[in-house]
Coordinates of C-alpha atoms and ligand atoms in Angstrom, one line a residue:
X1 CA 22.4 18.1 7.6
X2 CA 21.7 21.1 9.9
X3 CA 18.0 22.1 10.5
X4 CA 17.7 24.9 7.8
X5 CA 18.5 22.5 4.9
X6 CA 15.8 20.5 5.8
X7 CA 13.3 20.4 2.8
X8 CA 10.2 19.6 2.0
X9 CA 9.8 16.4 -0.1
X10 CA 7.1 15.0 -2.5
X11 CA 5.4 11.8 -2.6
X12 CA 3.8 10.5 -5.9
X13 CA 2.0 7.9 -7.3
X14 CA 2.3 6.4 -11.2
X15 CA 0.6 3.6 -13.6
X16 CA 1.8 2.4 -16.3
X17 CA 0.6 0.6 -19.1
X18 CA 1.0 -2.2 -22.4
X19 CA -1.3 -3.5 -24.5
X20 CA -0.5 -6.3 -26.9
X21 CA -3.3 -5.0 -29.0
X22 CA -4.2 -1.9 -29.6
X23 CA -6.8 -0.5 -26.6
X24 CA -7.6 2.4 -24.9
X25 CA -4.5 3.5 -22.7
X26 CA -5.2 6.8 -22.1
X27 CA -8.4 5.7 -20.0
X28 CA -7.1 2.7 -18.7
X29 CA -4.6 5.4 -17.1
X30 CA -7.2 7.5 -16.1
X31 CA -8.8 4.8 -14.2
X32 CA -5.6 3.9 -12.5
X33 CA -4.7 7.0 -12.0
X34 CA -8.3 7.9 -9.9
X35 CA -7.4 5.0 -7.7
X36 CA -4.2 6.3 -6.7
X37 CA -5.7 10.0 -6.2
X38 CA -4.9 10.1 -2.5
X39 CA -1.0 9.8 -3.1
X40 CA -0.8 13.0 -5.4
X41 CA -3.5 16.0 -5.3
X42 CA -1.2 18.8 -7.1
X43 CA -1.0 17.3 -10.9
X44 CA -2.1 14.8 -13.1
X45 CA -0.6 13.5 -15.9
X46 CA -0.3 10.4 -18.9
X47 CA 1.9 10.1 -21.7
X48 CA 0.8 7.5 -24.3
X49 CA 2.1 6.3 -27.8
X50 CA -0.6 7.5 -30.2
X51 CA -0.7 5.1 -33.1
X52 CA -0.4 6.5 -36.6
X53 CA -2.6 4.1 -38.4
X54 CA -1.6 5.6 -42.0
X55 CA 2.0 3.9 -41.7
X56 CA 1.9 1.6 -38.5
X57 CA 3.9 4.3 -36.7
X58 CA 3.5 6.3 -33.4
X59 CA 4.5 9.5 -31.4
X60 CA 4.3 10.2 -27.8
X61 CA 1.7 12.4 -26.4
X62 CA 1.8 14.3 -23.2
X63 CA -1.3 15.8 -21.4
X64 CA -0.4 17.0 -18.1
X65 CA -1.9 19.9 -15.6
X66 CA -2.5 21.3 -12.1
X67 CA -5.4 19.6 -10.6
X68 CA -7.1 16.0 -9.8
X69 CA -7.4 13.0 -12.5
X70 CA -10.7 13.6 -12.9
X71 CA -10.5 17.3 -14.1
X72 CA -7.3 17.3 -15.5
X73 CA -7.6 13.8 -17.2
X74 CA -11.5 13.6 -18.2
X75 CA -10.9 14.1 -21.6
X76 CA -9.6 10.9 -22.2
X77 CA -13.1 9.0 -21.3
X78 CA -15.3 7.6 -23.7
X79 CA -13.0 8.5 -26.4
X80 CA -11.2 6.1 -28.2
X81 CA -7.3 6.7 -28.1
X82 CA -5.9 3.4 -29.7
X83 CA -2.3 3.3 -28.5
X84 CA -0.6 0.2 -27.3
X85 CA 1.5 1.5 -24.1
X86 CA 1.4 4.7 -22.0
X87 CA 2.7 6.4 -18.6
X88 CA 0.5 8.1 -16.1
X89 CA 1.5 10.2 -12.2
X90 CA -0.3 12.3 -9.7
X91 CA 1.8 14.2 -7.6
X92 CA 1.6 15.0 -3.9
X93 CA 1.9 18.7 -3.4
X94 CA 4.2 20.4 -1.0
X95 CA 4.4 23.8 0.4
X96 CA 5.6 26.4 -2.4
X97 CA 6.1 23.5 -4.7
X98 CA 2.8 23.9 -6.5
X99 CA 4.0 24.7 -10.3
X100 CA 3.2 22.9 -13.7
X101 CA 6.7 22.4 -14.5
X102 CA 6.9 19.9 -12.2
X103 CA 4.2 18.0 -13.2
X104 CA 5.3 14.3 -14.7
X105 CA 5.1 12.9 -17.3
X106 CA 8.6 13.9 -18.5
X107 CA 9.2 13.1 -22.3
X108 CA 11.8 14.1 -24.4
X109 CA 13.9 13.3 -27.1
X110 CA 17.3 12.6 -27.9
X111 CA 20.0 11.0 -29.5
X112 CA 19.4 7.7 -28.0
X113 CA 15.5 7.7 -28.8
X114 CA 12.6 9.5 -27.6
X115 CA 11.5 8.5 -23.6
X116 CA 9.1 9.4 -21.2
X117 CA 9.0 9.4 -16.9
X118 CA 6.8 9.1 -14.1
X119 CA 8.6 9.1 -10.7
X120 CA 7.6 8.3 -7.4
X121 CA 10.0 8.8 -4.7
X122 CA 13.1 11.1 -3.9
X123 CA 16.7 10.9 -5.4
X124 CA 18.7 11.6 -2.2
X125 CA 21.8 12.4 -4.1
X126 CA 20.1 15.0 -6.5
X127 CA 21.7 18.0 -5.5
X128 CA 25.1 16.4 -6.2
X129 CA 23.9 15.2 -9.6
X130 CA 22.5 18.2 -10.2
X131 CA 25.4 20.6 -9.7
X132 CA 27.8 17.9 -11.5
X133 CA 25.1 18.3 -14.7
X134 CA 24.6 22.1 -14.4
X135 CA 28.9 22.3 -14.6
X136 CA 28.6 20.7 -17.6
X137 CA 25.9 23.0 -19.7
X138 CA 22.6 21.4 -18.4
X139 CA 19.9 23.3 -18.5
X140 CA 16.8 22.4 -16.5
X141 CA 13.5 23.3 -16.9
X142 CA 12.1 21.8 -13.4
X143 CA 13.0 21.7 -10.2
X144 CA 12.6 17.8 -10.1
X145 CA 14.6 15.6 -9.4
X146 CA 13.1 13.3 -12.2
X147 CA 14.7 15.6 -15.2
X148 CA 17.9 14.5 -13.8
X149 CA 17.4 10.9 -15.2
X150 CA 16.3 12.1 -18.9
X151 CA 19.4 14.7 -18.9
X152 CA 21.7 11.6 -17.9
X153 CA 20.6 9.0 -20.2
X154 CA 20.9 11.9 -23.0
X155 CA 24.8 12.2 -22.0
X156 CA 25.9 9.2 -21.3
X157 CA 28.3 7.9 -23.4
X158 CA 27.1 4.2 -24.2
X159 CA 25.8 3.2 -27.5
X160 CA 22.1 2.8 -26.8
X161 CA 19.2 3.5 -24.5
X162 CA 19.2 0.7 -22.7
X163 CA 22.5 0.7 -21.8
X164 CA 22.6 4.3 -21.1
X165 CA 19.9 3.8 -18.5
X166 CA 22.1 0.9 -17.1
X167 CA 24.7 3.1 -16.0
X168 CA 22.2 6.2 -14.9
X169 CA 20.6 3.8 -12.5
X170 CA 24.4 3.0 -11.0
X171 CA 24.9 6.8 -10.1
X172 CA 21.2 7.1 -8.5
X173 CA 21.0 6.8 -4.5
X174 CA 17.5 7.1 -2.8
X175 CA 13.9 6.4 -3.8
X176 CA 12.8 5.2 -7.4
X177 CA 9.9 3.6 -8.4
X178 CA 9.6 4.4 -12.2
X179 CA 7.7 3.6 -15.1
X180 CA 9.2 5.0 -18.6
X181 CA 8.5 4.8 -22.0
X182 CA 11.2 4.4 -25.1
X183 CA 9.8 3.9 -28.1
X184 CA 7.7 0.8 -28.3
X185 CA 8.6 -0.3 -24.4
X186 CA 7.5 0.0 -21.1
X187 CA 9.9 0.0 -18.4
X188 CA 9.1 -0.5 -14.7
X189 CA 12.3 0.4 -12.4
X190 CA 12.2 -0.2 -8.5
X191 CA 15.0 0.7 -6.2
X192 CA 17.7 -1.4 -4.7
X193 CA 16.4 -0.5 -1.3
X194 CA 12.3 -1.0 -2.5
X195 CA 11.7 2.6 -0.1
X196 CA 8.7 2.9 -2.5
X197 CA 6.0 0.2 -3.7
X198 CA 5.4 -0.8 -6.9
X199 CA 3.0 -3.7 -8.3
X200 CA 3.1 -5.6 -11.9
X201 CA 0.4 -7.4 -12.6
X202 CA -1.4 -8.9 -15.7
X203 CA -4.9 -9.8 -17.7
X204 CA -4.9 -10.9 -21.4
X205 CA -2.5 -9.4 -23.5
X206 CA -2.6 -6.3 -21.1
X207 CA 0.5 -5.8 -18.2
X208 CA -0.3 -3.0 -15.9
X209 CA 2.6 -1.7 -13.3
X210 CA 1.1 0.5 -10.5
X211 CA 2.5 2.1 -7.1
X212 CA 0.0 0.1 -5.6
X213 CA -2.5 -2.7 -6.2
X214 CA -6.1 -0.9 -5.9
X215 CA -5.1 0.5 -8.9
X216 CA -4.1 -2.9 -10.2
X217 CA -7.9 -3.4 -8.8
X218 CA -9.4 -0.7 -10.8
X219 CA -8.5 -2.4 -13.8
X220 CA -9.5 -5.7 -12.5
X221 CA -6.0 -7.3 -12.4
X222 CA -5.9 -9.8 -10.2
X223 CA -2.8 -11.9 -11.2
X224 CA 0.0 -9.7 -9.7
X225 CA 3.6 -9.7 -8.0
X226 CA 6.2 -6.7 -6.6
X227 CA 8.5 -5.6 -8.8
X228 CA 11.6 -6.4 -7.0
X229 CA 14.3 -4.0 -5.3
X230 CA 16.9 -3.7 -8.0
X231 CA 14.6 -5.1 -10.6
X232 CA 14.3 -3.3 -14.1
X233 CA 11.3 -5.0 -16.0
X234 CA 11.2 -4.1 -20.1
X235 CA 7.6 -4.8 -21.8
X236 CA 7.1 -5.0 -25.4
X237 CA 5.0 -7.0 -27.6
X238 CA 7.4 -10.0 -27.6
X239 CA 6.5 -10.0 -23.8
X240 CA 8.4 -9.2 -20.8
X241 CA 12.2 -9.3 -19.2
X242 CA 13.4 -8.8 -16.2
X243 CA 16.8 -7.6 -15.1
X244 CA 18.6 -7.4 -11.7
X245 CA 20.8 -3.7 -11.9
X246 CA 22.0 -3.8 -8.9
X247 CA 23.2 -6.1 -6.1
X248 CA 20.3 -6.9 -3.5
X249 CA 20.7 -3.7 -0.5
X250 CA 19.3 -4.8 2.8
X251 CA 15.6 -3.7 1.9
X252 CA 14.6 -0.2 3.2
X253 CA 10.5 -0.1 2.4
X254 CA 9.1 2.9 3.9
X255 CA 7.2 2.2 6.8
X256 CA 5.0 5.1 6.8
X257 CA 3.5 3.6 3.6
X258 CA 1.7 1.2 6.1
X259 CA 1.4 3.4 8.6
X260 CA -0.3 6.7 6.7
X261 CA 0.1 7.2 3.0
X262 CA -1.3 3.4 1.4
X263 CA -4.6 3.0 0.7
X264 CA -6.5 0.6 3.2
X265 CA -8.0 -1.8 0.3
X266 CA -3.9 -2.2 -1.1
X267 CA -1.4 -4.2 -0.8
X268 CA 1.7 -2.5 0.0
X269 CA 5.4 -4.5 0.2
X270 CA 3.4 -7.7 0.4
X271 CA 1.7 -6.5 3.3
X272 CA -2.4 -5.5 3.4
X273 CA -2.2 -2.1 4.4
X274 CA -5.5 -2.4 6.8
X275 CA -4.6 -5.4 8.4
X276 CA -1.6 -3.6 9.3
X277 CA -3.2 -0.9 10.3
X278 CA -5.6 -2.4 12.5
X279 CA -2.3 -4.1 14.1
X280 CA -1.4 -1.4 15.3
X281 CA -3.9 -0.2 16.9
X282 CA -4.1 -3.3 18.7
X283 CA -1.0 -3.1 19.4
X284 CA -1.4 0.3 21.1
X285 CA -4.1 -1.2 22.9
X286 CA -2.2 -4.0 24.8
X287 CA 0.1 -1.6 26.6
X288 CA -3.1 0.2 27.9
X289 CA -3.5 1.4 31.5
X290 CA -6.3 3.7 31.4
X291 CA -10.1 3.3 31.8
X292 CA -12.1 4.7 29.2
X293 CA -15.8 4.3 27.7
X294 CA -15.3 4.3 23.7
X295 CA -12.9 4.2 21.0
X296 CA -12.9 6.9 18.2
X297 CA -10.8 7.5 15.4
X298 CA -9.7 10.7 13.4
X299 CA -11.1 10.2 10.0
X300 CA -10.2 9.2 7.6
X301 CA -5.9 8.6 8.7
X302 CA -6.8 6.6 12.0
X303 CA -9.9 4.5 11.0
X304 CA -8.2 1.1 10.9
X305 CA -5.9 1.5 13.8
X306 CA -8.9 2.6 16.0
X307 CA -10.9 -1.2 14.7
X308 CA -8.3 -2.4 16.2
X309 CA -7.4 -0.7 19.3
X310 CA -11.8 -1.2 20.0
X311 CA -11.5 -4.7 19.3
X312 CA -8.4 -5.6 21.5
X313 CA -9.7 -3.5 24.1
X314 CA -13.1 -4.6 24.1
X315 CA -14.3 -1.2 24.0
X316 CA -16.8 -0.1 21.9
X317 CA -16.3 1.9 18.6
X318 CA -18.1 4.5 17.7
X319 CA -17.7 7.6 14.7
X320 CA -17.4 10.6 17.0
X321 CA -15.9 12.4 14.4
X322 CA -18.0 13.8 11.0
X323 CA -15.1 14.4 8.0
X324 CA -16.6 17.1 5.9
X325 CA -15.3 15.2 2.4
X326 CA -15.5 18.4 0.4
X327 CA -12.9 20.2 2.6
X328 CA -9.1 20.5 1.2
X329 CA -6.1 19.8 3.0
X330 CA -5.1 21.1 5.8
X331 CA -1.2 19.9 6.1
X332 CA 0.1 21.7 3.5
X333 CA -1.3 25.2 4.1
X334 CA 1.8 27.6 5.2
X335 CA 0.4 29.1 8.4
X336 CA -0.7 27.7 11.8
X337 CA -4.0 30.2 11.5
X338 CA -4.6 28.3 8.0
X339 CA -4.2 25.2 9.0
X340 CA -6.4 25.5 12.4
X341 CA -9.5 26.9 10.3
X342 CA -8.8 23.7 7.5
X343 CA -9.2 21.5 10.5
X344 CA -12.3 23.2 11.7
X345 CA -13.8 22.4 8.3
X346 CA -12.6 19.5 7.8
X347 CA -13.7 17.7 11.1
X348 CA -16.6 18.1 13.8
X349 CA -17.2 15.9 16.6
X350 CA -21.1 14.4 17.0
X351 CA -22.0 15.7 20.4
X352 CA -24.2 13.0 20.7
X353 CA -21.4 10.6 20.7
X354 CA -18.9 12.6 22.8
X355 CA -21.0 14.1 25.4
X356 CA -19.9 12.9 29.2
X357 CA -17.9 10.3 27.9
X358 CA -14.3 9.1 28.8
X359 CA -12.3 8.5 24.6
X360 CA -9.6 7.4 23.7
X361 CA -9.2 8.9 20.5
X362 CA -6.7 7.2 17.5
X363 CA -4.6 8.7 14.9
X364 CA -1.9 7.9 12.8
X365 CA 0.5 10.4 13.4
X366 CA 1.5 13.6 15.1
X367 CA 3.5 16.1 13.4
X368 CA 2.8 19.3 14.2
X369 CA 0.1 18.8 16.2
X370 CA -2.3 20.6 15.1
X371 CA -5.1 18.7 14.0
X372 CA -5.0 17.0 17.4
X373 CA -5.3 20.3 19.5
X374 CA -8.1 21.8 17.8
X375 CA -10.1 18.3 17.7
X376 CA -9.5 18.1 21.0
X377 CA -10.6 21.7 21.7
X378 CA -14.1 20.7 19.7
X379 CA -14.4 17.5 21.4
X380 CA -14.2 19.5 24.6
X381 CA -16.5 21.9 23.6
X382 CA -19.2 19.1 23.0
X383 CA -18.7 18.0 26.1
X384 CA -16.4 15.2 26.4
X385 CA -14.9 14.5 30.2
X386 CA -11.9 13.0 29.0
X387 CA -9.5 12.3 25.5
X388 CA -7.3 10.1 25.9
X389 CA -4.8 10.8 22.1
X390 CA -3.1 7.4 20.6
X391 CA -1.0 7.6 18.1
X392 CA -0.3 4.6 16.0
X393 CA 3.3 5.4 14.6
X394 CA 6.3 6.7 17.1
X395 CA 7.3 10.0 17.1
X396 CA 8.7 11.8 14.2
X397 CA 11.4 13.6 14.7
X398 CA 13.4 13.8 11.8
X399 CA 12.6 14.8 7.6
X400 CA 12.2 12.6 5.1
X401 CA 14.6 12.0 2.2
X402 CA 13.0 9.6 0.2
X403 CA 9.8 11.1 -0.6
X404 CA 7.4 11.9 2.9
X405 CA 6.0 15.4 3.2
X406 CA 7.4 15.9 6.9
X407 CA 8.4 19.6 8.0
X408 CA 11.3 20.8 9.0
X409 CA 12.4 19.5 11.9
X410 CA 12.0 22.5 13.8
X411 CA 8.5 22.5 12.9
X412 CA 8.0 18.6 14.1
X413 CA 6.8 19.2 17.7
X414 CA 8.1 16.1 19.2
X415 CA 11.4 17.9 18.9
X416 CA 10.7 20.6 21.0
X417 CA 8.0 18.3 23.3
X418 CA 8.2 14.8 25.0
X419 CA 5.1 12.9 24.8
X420 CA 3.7 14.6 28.7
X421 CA 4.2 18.1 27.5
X422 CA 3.0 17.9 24.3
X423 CA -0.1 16.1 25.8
X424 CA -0.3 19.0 27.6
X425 CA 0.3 21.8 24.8
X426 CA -2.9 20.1 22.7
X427 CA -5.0 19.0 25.8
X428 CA -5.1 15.8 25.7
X429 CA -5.9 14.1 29.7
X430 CA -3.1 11.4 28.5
X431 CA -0.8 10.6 25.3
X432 CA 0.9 7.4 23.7
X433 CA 3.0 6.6 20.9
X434 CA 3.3 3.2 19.7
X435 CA 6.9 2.2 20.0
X436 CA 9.0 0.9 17.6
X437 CA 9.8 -2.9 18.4
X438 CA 5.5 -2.7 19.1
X439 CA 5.6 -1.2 15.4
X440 CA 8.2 -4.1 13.8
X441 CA 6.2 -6.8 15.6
X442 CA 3.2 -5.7 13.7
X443 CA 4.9 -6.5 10.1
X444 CA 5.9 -9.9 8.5
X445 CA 9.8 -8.6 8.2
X446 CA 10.7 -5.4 10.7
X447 CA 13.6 -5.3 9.7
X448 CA 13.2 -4.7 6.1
X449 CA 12.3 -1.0 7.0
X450 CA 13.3 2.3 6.8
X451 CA 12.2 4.0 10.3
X452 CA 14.5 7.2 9.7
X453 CA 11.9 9.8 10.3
X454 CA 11.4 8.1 13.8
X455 CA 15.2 7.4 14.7
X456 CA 17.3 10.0 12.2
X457 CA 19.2 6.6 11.1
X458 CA 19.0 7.3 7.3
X459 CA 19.9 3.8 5.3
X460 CA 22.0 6.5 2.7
X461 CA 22.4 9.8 3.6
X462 CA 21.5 12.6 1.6
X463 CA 24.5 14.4 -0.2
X464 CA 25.0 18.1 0.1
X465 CA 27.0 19.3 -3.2
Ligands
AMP1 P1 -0.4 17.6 12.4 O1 -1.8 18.2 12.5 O2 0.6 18.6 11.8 O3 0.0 17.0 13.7 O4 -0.5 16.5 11.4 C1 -1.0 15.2 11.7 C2 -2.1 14.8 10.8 O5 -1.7 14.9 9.4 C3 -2.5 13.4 11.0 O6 -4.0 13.3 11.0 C4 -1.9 12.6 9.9 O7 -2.9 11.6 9.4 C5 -1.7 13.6 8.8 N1 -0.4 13.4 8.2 C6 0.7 12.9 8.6 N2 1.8 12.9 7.7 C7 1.2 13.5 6.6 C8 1.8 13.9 5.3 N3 3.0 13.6 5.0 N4 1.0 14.5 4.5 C9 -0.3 14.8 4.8 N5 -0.9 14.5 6.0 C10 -0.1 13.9 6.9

């Protein structure tokens, strides 16, 4: 791929749902929804079988709109909606991809049923799929990759739904993990590669599938398991099956799950996102050479790793930095000016803490760099002699085509900089990456990862049309 057609990606997160007796869904969604918040900002959105209690018979509702869970989605609390299964997604916004028709759930109709989508993660061969459907006489009312799947279980040729997704699922390449409706099912769906979590867990009569377990939490599920790579898993009220639709790939879970984009309190791939965190930090720490006098963190992306760097180091941790939780987010806004005055509102160091001293200062990531330059600018400012920037992931050099927000790669500054001159373009006294065997040493399986954003080795590349 050259460097124009780099595009931007979104990342997601979606619940879904069964009751085996009638319950609440809507809200349940809503609470699992709210926990997995922080993987989508742009939309929320549920679709649940209303119940028809006049004749025992149902219809899918969809209430979808720009906007967190609990604005979008409060309307569903304290309410009854008895309905016995039900889809729900947040989606993570991108530049210029802010528009309601993108927002998920997906239902429609058609001859093989009526069926409903929630989609986390990126279809790498879209574009291909996409122009192959459009030659046909698709029309598309998205940009989403997700509308794909509805249009191609509509025009397949097998005899049922079921089957029909079969063979869809054969012709997609990339990042699925997918919870669907049809008719009186569930379905959870998880990749052949597993480049995106996805949790099943259960609790009397209720199964709940979730991107990833705080949201499981939430709903206090405790009794839980992966949905496998290749797995499809069909729910109905004579209980649950599980299907292998494709042969076992060499697993490709997306590292920067772990290293950025999990919540702390989940598990992600098995693996407790803060633990592994906190890891690596340490792990940064143990290559060390310089001398400092505390350990702070950017808040909220560096908190565990900086535990961790502190308590290998010995040094002591302190919160130098104040995150001003009302601010929005900085990454996505489209120029450097906008994005320097997000930071400024977003973060402030405590002079207090800062003042005279020597820090070594931990975040997860660098990718432009520049919520690192004008924290470091700030920090200077309140006086600190020294800042010492530690990054707990390599570098990033390369986009994401499975489902990270990264930039274009000409945007990515350590593709322009090596780690002494971009030290120098933010500030910074010193600068260190952790390195990738230090990164796969801090996981139970390293090499069950995709690291493509670090090395540009992408486990299936992305087809141009
Ligand atoms: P930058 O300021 O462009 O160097 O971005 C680095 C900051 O953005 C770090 O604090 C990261 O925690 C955060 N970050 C990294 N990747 C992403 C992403 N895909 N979406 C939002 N924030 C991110």
């Amino acid at each position: 791929m050259d460097q124009e057609s780099d595009t931007l990606r979104h990342h997601c997160g979606v619940v879904g749902v069964h009751s085996a007796n009638p319950d609440n869904i809507p809200e349940k969604l809503f609470y699992g929804l709210f926990a997995l918040q922080h993987r989508g900002q742009e939309s929320a959105g549920i679709c649940y079988r209303k119940e028809i209690p006049e004749d025992g018979s149902g219809r899918f509702v969809t209430y979808k709109d720009l906007g967190m869970v609990s604005t979008v989605l409060s309307r569903y609390l304290n309410k009854p909606h008895p309905s016995t299964l039900g889809i729900g997604h947040v989606r993570y916004s991108t530049r210029g991809g802010n528009q309601l028709e993108n927002a998920q759930p997906l239902a429609a109709s058609c001859n093989k049923g009526t069926a409903a989508i929630a989609h986390n993660g990126n279809i790498s061969n879209a574009a291909l799929l996409n122009t192959r459907l459009s030659t046909e006489g698709s029309i598309f009312q998205s940009s989403s990759d997700t509308e794909l799947i509805l249009h191609m279980i509509a025009r397949s040729r097998q005899p049922d739904f079921k089957s029909a997704l079969l063979e869809t699922l054969q012709d997609l390449e990339g990042a699925f993990s997918m919870v669907m409706l049809h008719e009186e099912q569930l379905i959870a769906i998880r990749d052949p590669w597993g480049f995106r979590p996805l949790y099943i867990g259960f609790s009397e009569g209720l199964t709940v599938v979730a991107s990833e377990t705080c949201a499981l939490d939430m709903l206090k599920i405790r009794d839980f398991r992966e949905v496998e790579p290749g797995e499809i898993i069909h729910i109905d009220s004579s209980g649950l099956r599980s299907e292998t639709f494709s042969p076992k790939e060499k697993k490709r879970r997306c590292v920067f799950e772990l290293i950025y984009f999990a919540r702390p309190d989940s598990l992600v791939f098995g693996e407790s996102v803060y633990l592994t965190r906190k890891a690596m930090g340490a792990a940064l720490a143990m290559d060390e050479s310089i001398e400092a006098d505390l350990v702070m963190s950017v808040p909220d992306s560096g908190n565990s790793a900086a535990l961790g760097y502190a308590e290998k180091s010995g040094l002591p941790f302190e919160q130098g930095l104040t995150r001003n939780h009302y601010a929005g987010r900085s990454f996505i806004l489209p120029t450097t000016s906008q994005r320097e005055l997000a930071v400024r509102m977003k973060l402030h160091p405590v002079r207090e803490v800062v003042r005279d001293k020597r820090i070594i200062l931990v975040d997860d990531s660098l990718v432009r760099g520049t919520t690192s330059r004008i924290l470091i600018s700030l920090m200077r400012e309140a006086g600190a002699k020294e800042v010492h920037l530690r990054l707990s992931s390599p570098e990033i050099k390369f986009p994401c085509y499975y489902g990270i927000d990264i930039p274009t790669r000409k945007e990515l500054i350590s593709n322009s900089l090596n780690p002494g001159e971009i030290a120098a373009h933010i500030g910074a006294d010193s600068l260190r990456f952790l390195s990738i065997p230090r990164l796969k040493e801090c996981l139970q399986d390293g090499e069950g990862y995709c690291y493509a954003c670090f090395t540009g080795e992408y486990p299936i590349q992305p087809r141009e049309v």
